[in-house]
Tab-separated table of N, CA and C in Angstrom:
chain	number	residue	atom	x	y	z
H	21	MET	N	0.828	-1.198	0.000
H	21	MET	CA	0.000	0.000	0.000
H	21	MET	C	0.867	1.255	0.000
H	22	ARG	N	1.938	1.220	0.784
H	22	ARG	CA	2.842	2.353	0.861
H	22	ARG	C	3.545	2.571	-0.479
H	23	LEU	N	3.886	1.471	-1.171
H	23	LEU	CA	4.524	1.557	-2.481
H	23	LEU	C	3.585	2.176	-3.503
H	24	LEU	N	2.296	1.828	-3.436
H	24	LEU	CA	1.302	2.398	-4.349
H	24	LEU	C	1.176	3.902	-4.144
H	25	ALA	N	1.121	4.341	-2.895
H	25	ALA	CA	1.021	5.773	-2.594
H	25	ALA	C	2.260	6.512	-3.094
H	26	PHE	N	3.428	5.905	-2.916
H	26	PHE	CA	4.676	6.504	-3.409
H	26	PHE	C	4.656	6.604	-4.934
H	27	SER	N	4.185	5.544	-5.610
H	27	SER	CA	4.122	5.535	-7.071
H	27	SER	C	3.197	6.622	-7.594
H	28	ILE	N	2.057	6.785	-6.947
H	28	ILE	CA	1.101	7.816	-7.369
H	28	ILE	C	1.690	9.199	-7.138
H	29	SER	N	2.348	9.407	-5.998
H	29	SER	CA	2.976	10.699	-5.719
H	29	SER	C	4.051	11.014	-6.751
H	30	LEU	N	4.851	10.012	-7.095
H	30	LEU	CA	5.895	10.194	-8.096
H	30	LEU	C	5.290	10.524	-9.458
H	31	LEU	N	4.199	9.862	-9.807
H	31	LEU	CA	3.515	10.115	-11.067
H	31	LEU	C	2.991	11.544	-11.135
H	32	VAL	N	2.333	11.989	-10.069
H	32	VAL	CA	1.780	13.339	-10.036
H	32	VAL	C	2.902	14.376	-10.111
H	33	LEU	N	3.995	14.146	-9.397
H	33	LEU	CA	5.126	15.062	-9.443
H	33	LEU	C	5.722	15.129	-10.848
H	34	THR	N	5.909	13.986	-11.477
H	34	THR	CA	6.466	13.937	-12.832
H	34	THR	C	5.559	14.665	-13.813
H	35	ALA	N	4.271	14.390	-13.749
H	35	ALA	CA	3.321	15.041	-14.664
H	35	ALA	C	3.301	16.549	-14.448
H	36	SER	N	3.356	16.986	-13.180
H	36	SER	CA	3.327	18.429	-12.926
H	36	SER	C	4.580	19.113	-13.439
H	37	LEU	N	5.735	18.431	-13.346
H	37	LEU	CA	6.958	19.005	-13.895
H	37	LEU	C	6.877	19.146	-15.412
H	38	PHE	N	6.331	18.139	-16.081
H	38	PHE	CA	6.186	18.210	-17.527
H	38	PHE	C	5.222	19.319	-17.927
H	39	LEU	N	4.118	19.445	-17.205
H	39	LEU	CA	3.142	20.486	-17.535
H	39	LEU	C	3.713	21.875	-17.274
H	40	ALA	N	4.489	22.018	-16.211
H	40	ALA	CA	5.085	23.317	-15.907
H	40	ALA	C	6.056	23.726	-17.001
H	41	ALA	N	6.737	22.766	-17.585
H	41	ALA	CA	7.703	23.065	-18.645
H	41	ALA	C	7.026	23.426	-19.953
H	42	CYS	N	5.759	23.099	-20.095
H	42	CYS	CA	5.052	23.348	-21.351
H	42	CYS	C	4.522	24.769	-21.465
H	43	GLY	N	4.615	25.569	-20.422
H	43	GLY	CA	4.153	26.948	-20.505
H	43	GLY	C	2.673	27.052	-20.187
H	44	PRO	N	2.004	28.095	-20.670
H	44	PRO	CA	0.594	28.320	-20.365
H	44	PRO	C	-0.258	27.149	-20.834
H	45	THR	N	-1.232	26.767	-19.998
H	45	THR	CA	-2.066	25.631	-20.357
H	45	THR	C	-3.432	26.048	-20.870
H	46	ALA	N	-3.827	27.266	-20.647
H	46	ALA	CA	-5.148	27.690	-21.081
H	46	ALA	C	-5.025	28.681	-22.231
H	47	PRO	N	-5.336	28.237	-23.453
H	47	PRO	CA	-5.276	29.170	-24.568
H	47	PRO	C	-6.239	30.330	-24.340
H	48	ARG	N	-5.836	31.504	-24.767
H	48	ARG	CA	-6.686	32.672	-24.616
H	48	ARG	C	-7.176	33.125	-25.969
H	49	PHE	N	-8.297	33.818	-25.965
H	49	PHE	CA	-8.868	34.372	-27.178
H	49	PHE	C	-8.141	35.667	-27.467
H	50	THR	N	-7.553	35.780	-28.627
H	50	THR	CA	-6.797	36.986	-28.956
H	50	THR	C	-7.416	37.671	-30.158
H	51	THR	N	-7.262	38.964	-30.225
H	51	THR	CA	-7.936	39.745	-31.250
H	51	THR	C	-6.988	40.765	-31.872
H	52	ALA	N	-7.153	40.980	-33.157
H	52	ALA	CA	-6.447	42.064	-33.845
H	52	ALA	C	-7.484	42.860	-34.624
H	53	ARG	N	-7.418	44.168	-34.541
H	53	ARG	CA	-8.369	45.027	-35.242
H	53	ARG	C	-7.622	45.913	-36.214
H	54	SER	N	-8.339	46.391	-37.212
H	54	SER	CA	-7.684	47.210	-38.232
H	54	SER	C	-7.187	48.535	-37.672
H	55	GLY	N	-7.666	48.951	-36.516
H	55	GLY	CA	-7.213	50.200	-35.894
H	55	GLY	C	-5.865	50.065	-35.215
H	56	GLY	N	-5.282	48.870	-35.194
H	56	GLY	CA	-3.966	48.682	-34.622
H	56	GLY	C	-3.981	48.177	-33.183
H	57	GLU	N	-5.160	48.027	-32.568
H	57	GLU	CA	-5.222	47.525	-31.205
H	57	GLU	C	-4.942	46.026	-31.208
H	58	GLU	N	-4.078	45.588	-30.309
H	58	GLU	CA	-3.773	44.167	-30.224
H	58	GLU	C	-3.572	43.775	-28.777
H	59	GLN	N	-3.968	42.550	-28.434
H	59	GLN	CA	-3.664	41.984	-27.139
H	59	GLN	C	-2.393	41.170	-27.299
H	60	GLN	N	-1.594	41.076	-26.225
H	60	GLN	CA	-0.370	40.296	-26.315
H	60	GLN	C	-0.615	38.873	-25.858
H	61	GLU	N	0.048	37.948	-26.511
H	61	GLU	CA	-0.055	36.522	-26.210
H	61	GLU	C	1.343	35.946	-26.215
H	62	ASP	N	1.642	35.040	-25.309
H	62	ASP	CA	2.993	34.509	-25.201
H	62	ASP	C	3.109	33.060	-25.670
H	63	THR	N	2.134	32.543	-26.374
H	63	THR	CA	2.146	31.163	-26.822
H	63	THR	C	2.320	31.101	-28.334
H	64	GLN	N	3.371	30.407	-28.766
H	64	GLN	CA	3.643	30.287	-30.189
H	64	GLN	C	3.023	29.023	-30.755
H	65	LEU	N	2.603	29.111	-32.008
H	65	LEU	CA	2.045	27.962	-32.702
H	65	LEU	C	3.158	27.115	-33.302
H	66	GLY	N	2.899	25.818	-33.418
H	66	GLY	CA	3.853	24.902	-34.016
H	66	GLY	C	3.141	23.896	-34.895
H	67	ARG	N	3.917	23.013	-35.505
H	67	ARG	CA	3.356	22.000	-36.406
H	67	ARG	C	2.298	21.158	-35.705
H	68	GLY	N	1.177	20.989	-36.384
H	68	GLY	CA	0.098	20.156	-35.869
H	68	GLY	C	-0.876	20.860	-34.950
H	69	ASP	N	-0.587	22.078	-34.530
H	69	ASP	CA	-1.514	22.806	-33.663
H	69	ASP	C	-2.798	23.122	-34.426
H	70	ILE	N	-3.895	23.124	-33.705
H	70	ILE	CA	-5.210	23.399	-34.302
H	70	ILE	C	-5.756	24.680	-33.681
H	71	PHE	N	-6.237	25.584	-34.553
H	71	PHE	CA	-6.795	26.834	-34.052
H	71	PHE	C	-7.967	27.279	-34.911
H	72	ASP	N	-8.828	28.084	-34.297
H	72	ASP	CA	-9.982	28.663	-34.987
H	72	ASP	C	-9.648	30.090	-35.398
H	73	VAL	N	-10.052	30.440	-36.613
H	73	VAL	CA	-9.968	31.829	-37.075
H	73	VAL	C	-11.400	32.289	-37.299
H	74	ARG	N	-11.737	33.417	-36.716
H	74	ARG	CA	-13.056	34.007	-36.902
H	74	ARG	C	-12.877	35.407	-37.481
H	75	VAL	N	-13.524	35.637	-38.599
H	75	VAL	CA	-13.529	36.956	-39.214
H	75	VAL	C	-14.955	37.471	-39.051
H	76	TYR	N	-15.087	38.562	-38.306
H	76	TYR	CA	-16.406	39.102	-37.973
H	76	TYR	C	-17.233	39.374	-39.228
H	77	ASN	N	-18.460	38.858	-39.232
H	77	ASN	CA	-19.419	38.999	-40.331
H	77	ASN	C	-18.964	38.348	-41.633
H	78	GLU	N	-18.023	37.412	-41.555
H	78	GLU	CA	-17.536	36.716	-42.753
H	78	GLU	C	-17.471	35.213	-42.459
H	79	ALA	N	-18.623	34.556	-42.485
H	79	ALA	CA	-18.696	33.132	-42.150
H	79	ALA	C	-17.864	32.269	-43.096
H	80	ASP	N	-17.750	32.670	-44.348
H	80	ASP	CA	-16.969	31.891	-45.315
H	80	ASP	C	-15.470	31.911	-45.016
H	81	LEU	N	-15.004	32.905	-44.288
H	81	LEU	CA	-13.586	33.008	-43.950
H	81	LEU	C	-13.279	32.450	-42.558
H	82	SER	N	-14.318	32.144	-41.796
H	82	SER	CA	-14.148	31.637	-40.438
H	82	SER	C	-14.132	30.119	-40.454
H	83	ALA	N	-13.053	29.537	-39.943
H	83	ALA	CA	-12.917	28.077	-39.952
H	83	ALA	C	-11.840	27.643	-38.971
H	84	GLN	N	-11.678	26.326	-38.885
H	84	GLN	CA	-10.632	25.743	-38.057
H	84	GLN	C	-9.468	25.333	-38.955
H	85	TYR	N	-8.244	25.549	-38.485
H	85	TYR	CA	-7.051	25.262	-39.266
H	85	TYR	C	-6.057	24.437	-38.450
H	86	ARG	N	-5.287	23.601	-39.152
H	86	ARG	CA	-4.198	22.837	-38.547
H	86	ARG	C	-2.906	23.306	-39.204
H	87	VAL	N	-1.899	23.605	-38.386
H	87	VAL	CA	-0.607	24.034	-38.910
H	87	VAL	C	0.051	22.824	-39.578
H	88	GLU	N	0.379	22.969	-40.850
H	88	GLU	CA	0.990	21.884	-41.620
H	88	GLU	C	2.431	21.655	-41.181
H	89	ASN	N	3.027	20.567	-41.656
H	89	ASN	CA	4.411	20.238	-41.299
H	89	ASN	C	5.403	21.322	-41.711
H	90	ASP	N	5.069	22.073	-42.755
H	90	ASP	CA	5.963	23.153	-43.187
H	90	ASP	C	5.680	24.463	-42.448
H	91	GLY	N	4.757	24.436	-41.467
H	91	GLY	CA	4.465	25.613	-40.648
H	91	GLY	C	3.476	26.576	-41.248
H	92	THR	N	2.729	26.143	-42.267
H	92	THR	CA	1.803	27.038	-42.960
H	92	THR	C	0.358	26.572	-42.829
H	93	ILE	N	-0.542	27.472	-43.218
H	93	ILE	CA	-1.951	27.140	-43.429
H	93	ILE	C	-2.352	27.735	-44.775
H	94	ASP	N	-3.411	27.199	-45.355
H	94	ASP	CA	-3.994	27.777	-46.567
H	94	ASP	C	-5.257	28.518	-46.165
H	95	PHE	N	-5.231	29.830	-46.312
H	95	PHE	CA	-6.359	30.661	-45.916
H	95	PHE	C	-7.077	31.162	-47.157
H	96	PRO	N	-8.425	31.128	-47.168
H	96	PRO	CA	-9.172	31.599	-48.335
H	96	PRO	C	-8.796	33.034	-48.714
H	97	LEU	N	-8.773	33.299	-49.963
H	97	LEU	CA	-8.464	34.594	-50.577
H	97	LEU	C	-6.980	34.954	-50.541
H	98	ILE	N	-6.298	34.683	-49.441
H	98	ILE	CA	-4.905	35.136	-49.340
H	98	ILE	C	-3.891	34.020	-49.554
H	99	GLY	N	-4.324	32.781	-49.608
H	99	GLY	CA	-3.436	31.664	-49.909
H	99	GLY	C	-2.647	31.160	-48.725
H	100	GLN	N	-1.464	30.625	-49.017
H	100	GLN	CA	-0.632	29.992	-48.005
H	100	GLN	C	0.124	31.053	-47.196
H	101	ILE	N	-0.005	30.945	-45.864
H	101	ILE	CA	0.717	31.861	-44.985
H	101	ILE	C	1.454	31.054	-43.928
H	102	SER	N	2.618	31.531	-43.531
H	102	SER	CA	3.438	30.871	-42.528
H	102	SER	C	3.023	31.351	-41.138
H	103	VAL	N	2.623	30.415	-40.266
H	103	VAL	CA	2.165	30.778	-38.934
H	103	VAL	C	3.000	30.147	-37.820
H	104	ALA	N	3.850	29.183	-38.138
H	104	ALA	CA	4.679	28.535	-37.115
H	104	ALA	C	5.615	29.556	-36.489
H	105	GLY	N	5.686	29.531	-35.172
H	105	GLY	CA	6.539	30.470	-34.450
H	105	GLY	C	5.845	31.770	-34.099
H	106	LEU	N	4.632	31.963	-34.599
H	106	LEU	CA	3.862	33.164	-34.285
H	106	LEU	C	2.887	32.869	-33.157
H	107	ASP	N	2.595	33.873	-32.346
H	107	ASP	CA	1.558	33.692	-31.340
H	107	ASP	C	0.198	34.006	-31.975
H	108	PRO	N	-0.900	33.647	-31.319
H	108	PRO	CA	-2.222	33.864	-31.920
H	108	PRO	C	-2.509	35.317	-32.302
H	109	THR	N	-2.009	36.259	-31.513
H	109	THR	CA	-2.216	37.670	-31.846
H	109	THR	C	-1.539	38.024	-33.161
H	110	ALA	N	-0.316	37.527	-33.346
H	110	ALA	CA	0.419	37.801	-34.580
H	110	ALA	C	-0.253	37.146	-35.781
H	111	VAL	N	-0.815	35.959	-35.595
H	111	VAL	CA	-1.533	35.286	-36.683
H	111	VAL	C	-2.769	36.097	-37.072
H	112	ALA	N	-3.515	36.561	-36.063
H	112	ALA	CA	-4.701	37.380	-36.336
H	112	ALA	C	-4.310	38.658	-37.076
H	113	ALA	N	-3.218	39.290	-36.664
H	113	ALA	CA	-2.761	40.520	-37.321
H	113	ALA	C	-2.305	40.246	-38.747
H	114	LEU	N	-1.615	39.129	-38.961
H	114	LEU	CA	-1.146	38.767	-40.301
H	114	LEU	C	-2.324	38.552	-41.255
H	115	ILE	N	-3.316	37.810	-40.794
H	115	ILE	CA	-4.498	37.559	-41.632
H	115	ILE	C	-5.232	38.868	-41.907
H	116	ARG	N	-5.405	39.678	-40.870
H	116	ARG	CA	-6.066	40.977	-41.042
H	116	ARG	C	-5.329	41.831	-42.067
H	117	ASP	N	-3.996	41.916	-41.937
H	117	ASP	CA	-3.203	42.739	-42.857
H	117	ASP	C	-3.298	42.236	-44.294
H	118	ARG	N	-3.254	40.923	-44.472
H	118	ARG	CA	-3.338	40.368	-45.836
H	118	ARG	C	-4.712	40.608	-46.443
H	119	LEU	N	-5.758	40.542	-45.625
H	119	LEU	CA	-7.101	40.826	-46.128
H	119	LEU	C	-7.225	42.295	-46.525
H	120	LEU	N	-6.573	43.178	-45.770
H	120	LEU	CA	-6.571	44.603	-46.101
H	120	LEU	C	-5.746	44.881	-47.360
H	121	GLU	N	-4.549	44.277	-47.441
H	121	GLU	CA	-3.664	44.500	-48.585
H	121	GLU	C	-4.303	44.077	-49.905
H	122	GLY	N	-5.032	42.969	-49.862
H	122	GLY	CA	-5.672	42.472	-51.073
H	122	GLY	C	-6.988	43.161	-51.377
H	123	HIS	N	-7.367	44.122	-50.519
H	123	HIS	CA	-8.621	44.857	-50.676
H	123	HIS	C	-9.835	43.921	-50.669
H	124	TYR	N	-9.713	42.819	-49.923
H	124	TYR	CA	-10.829	41.881	-49.824
H	124	TYR	C	-11.881	42.392	-48.849
H	125	LEU	N	-11.434	43.026	-47.756
H	125	LEU	CA	-12.339	43.578	-46.757
H	125	LEU	C	-11.888	44.984	-46.397
H	126	VAL	N	-12.850	45.834	-46.049
H	126	VAL	CA	-12.528	47.223	-45.727
H	126	VAL	C	-11.951	47.353	-44.317
H	127	SER	N	-12.562	46.718	-43.350
H	127	SER	CA	-12.111	46.819	-41.957
H	127	SER	C	-12.285	45.468	-41.263
H	128	PRO	N	-11.418	44.507	-41.573
H	128	PRO	CA	-11.606	43.166	-41.008
H	128	PRO	C	-11.282	43.105	-39.516
H	129	HIS	N	-12.088	42.365	-38.810
H	129	HIS	CA	-11.880	42.089	-37.386
H	129	HIS	C	-11.616	40.585	-37.300
H	130	VAL	N	-10.379	40.201	-36.986
H	130	VAL	CA	-9.954	38.800	-37.010
H	130	VAL	C	-9.621	38.338	-35.596
H	131	SER	N	-10.144	37.182	-35.217
H	131	SER	CA	-9.855	36.586	-33.918
H	131	SER	C	-9.290	35.191	-34.117
H	132	VAL	N	-8.314	34.825	-33.276
H	132	VAL	CA	-7.698	33.502	-33.332
H	132	VAL	C	-7.749	32.883	-31.941
H	133	ARG	N	-8.221	31.648	-31.872
H	133	ARG	CA	-8.266	30.923	-30.599
H	133	ARG	C	-7.690	29.533	-30.814
H	134	VAL	N	-6.643	29.223	-30.076
H	134	VAL	CA	-5.999	27.920	-30.197
H	134	VAL	C	-6.877	26.866	-29.527
H	135	GLN	N	-7.145	25.781	-30.250
H	135	GLN	CA	-7.955	24.687	-29.740
H	135	GLN	C	-7.103	23.574	-29.144
H	136	GLU	N	-5.982	23.280	-29.799
H	136	GLU	CA	-5.169	22.144	-29.375
H	136	GLU	C	-3.705	22.396	-29.725
H	137	TYR	N	-2.846	22.228	-28.736
H	137	TYR	CA	-1.406	22.378	-28.941
H	137	TYR	C	-0.789	21.008	-29.174
H	138	ASN	N	-0.800	20.532	-30.414
H	138	ASN	CA	-0.189	19.244	-30.720
H	138	ASN	C	1.329	19.345	-30.744
H	139	SER	N	1.855	20.538	-30.939
H	139	SER	CA	3.303	20.722	-30.933
H	139	SER	C	3.829	20.750	-29.502
H	140	ARG	N	2.945	20.906	-28.555
H	140	ARG	CA	3.294	20.890	-27.137
H	140	ARG	C	2.605	19.694	-26.510
H	141	ARG	N	3.411	18.795	-26.005
H	141	ARG	CA	2.878	17.555	-25.494
H	141	ARG	C	3.288	17.376	-24.041
H	142	VAL	N	2.518	16.554	-23.340
H	142	VAL	CA	2.834	16.199	-21.967
H	142	VAL	C	2.996	14.683	-21.908
H	143	SER	N	4.014	14.231	-21.200
H	143	SER	CA	4.252	12.799	-21.055
H	143	SER	C	3.799	12.352	-19.684
H	144	VAL	N	3.035	11.275	-19.659
H	144	VAL	CA	2.564	10.701	-18.402
H	144	VAL	C	3.139	9.298	-18.306
H	145	ILE	N	3.889	9.059	-17.235
H	145	ILE	CA	4.506	7.757	-17.033
H	145	ILE	C	4.176	7.255	-15.639
H	146	GLY	N	4.413	6.005	-15.408
H	146	GLY	CA	4.192	5.442	-14.077
H	146	GLY	C	3.013	4.500	-14.061
H	147	ALA	N	2.376	4.391	-12.911
H	147	ALA	CA	1.296	3.432	-12.699
H	147	ALA	C	-0.030	3.956	-13.252
H	148	VAL	N	-0.113	4.053	-14.574
H	148	VAL	CA	-1.344	4.444	-15.258
H	148	VAL	C	-1.659	3.392	-16.307
H	149	ARG	N	-2.886	3.370	-16.776
H	149	ARG	CA	-3.303	2.361	-17.753
H	149	ARG	C	-2.543	2.486	-19.063
H	150	THR	N	-2.435	3.721	-19.585
H	150	THR	CA	-1.798	3.934	-20.888
H	150	THR	C	-0.766	5.049	-20.794
H	151	PRO	N	0.457	4.750	-20.325
H	151	PRO	CA	1.479	5.792	-20.292
H	151	PRO	C	1.823	6.238	-21.706
H	152	GLY	N	2.213	7.479	-21.836
H	152	GLY	CA	2.590	7.967	-23.166
H	152	GLY	C	2.599	9.467	-23.237
H	153	SER	N	2.657	9.963	-24.465
H	153	SER	CA	2.704	11.391	-24.734
H	153	SER	C	1.340	11.838	-25.259
H	154	TYR	N	0.815	12.919	-24.688
H	154	TYR	CA	-0.513	13.413	-25.051
H	154	TYR	C	-0.432	14.895	-25.408
H	155	PRO	N	-1.284	15.364	-26.363
H	155	PRO	CA	-1.268	16.795	-26.694
H	155	PRO	C	-1.774	17.622	-25.509
H	156	LEU	N	-1.136	18.753	-25.289
H	156	LEU	CA	-1.550	19.680	-24.248
H	156	LEU	C	-2.857	20.323	-24.692
H	157	GLN	N	-3.889	20.194	-23.876
H	157	GLN	CA	-5.204	20.721	-24.228
H	157	GLN	C	-5.545	21.918	-23.368
H	158	SER	N	-6.514	22.683	-23.816
H	158	SER	CA	-6.956	23.864	-23.101
H	158	SER	C	-7.376	23.518	-21.680
H	159	GLY	N	-6.801	24.214	-20.709
H	159	GLY	CA	-7.169	24.017	-19.319
H	159	GLY	C	-6.627	22.752	-18.678
H	160	MET	N	-5.731	22.054	-19.356
H	160	MET	CA	-5.231	20.784	-18.841
H	160	MET	C	-4.295	21.028	-17.653
H	161	GLY	N	-4.570	20.307	-16.593
H	161	GLY	CA	-3.709	20.314	-15.418
H	161	GLY	C	-3.180	18.920	-15.183
H	162	VAL	N	-2.538	18.721	-14.043
H	162	VAL	CA	-1.955	17.427	-13.717
H	162	VAL	C	-3.017	16.342	-13.659
H	163	VAL	N	-4.124	16.629	-12.997
H	163	VAL	CA	-5.178	15.617	-12.836
H	163	VAL	C	-5.757	15.214	-14.193
H	164	GLU	N	-5.969	16.192	-15.069
H	164	GLU	CA	-6.505	15.882	-16.392
H	164	GLU	C	-5.528	15.049	-17.215
H	165	ALA	N	-4.243	15.363	-17.104
H	165	ALA	CA	-3.238	14.597	-17.835
H	165	ALA	C	-3.179	13.157	-17.352
H	166	VAL	N	-3.219	12.973	-16.041
H	166	VAL	CA	-3.187	11.617	-15.478
H	166	VAL	C	-4.460	10.871	-15.848
H	167	SER	N	-5.596	11.548	-15.849
H	167	SER	CA	-6.851	10.871	-16.196
H	167	SER	C	-6.880	10.451	-17.676
H	168	LEU	N	-6.198	11.192	-18.554
H	168	LEU	CA	-6.093	10.778	-19.952
H	168	LEU	C	-5.378	9.443	-20.064
H	169	ALA	N	-4.328	9.283	-19.259
H	169	ALA	CA	-3.519	8.070	-19.321
H	169	ALA	C	-4.200	6.932	-18.596
């Protein structure tokens, strides 16, 4: 019984260390407006990450995207853009600027919200059913990571 308690404590400690190293766990909604106002975000996108782009009053331009292996996405009207290494605010600003440059929209309001950080993973090891590496999800803490495994 004492060994089981020690194993669980070790597992929780290991998982918490991995999660702490992964940075922020709760993606935030970030916005860029044509007036130049921007919120700052400290989370960069990487290969395999999934995020939503919403363009206000433009349902055809609003969709979910996955960052390709080359770090790009294909966005309607503006084509392939490189988003790897950018935070969500920078992605929203890039899309907004390209929509303005191409004269597609007069005053686009673009929002980006990260759904899943596949480029950021957490490893769960120890006395769990399925040890392994799992994508860091919105709001994921130690308990959620252990429950996945």
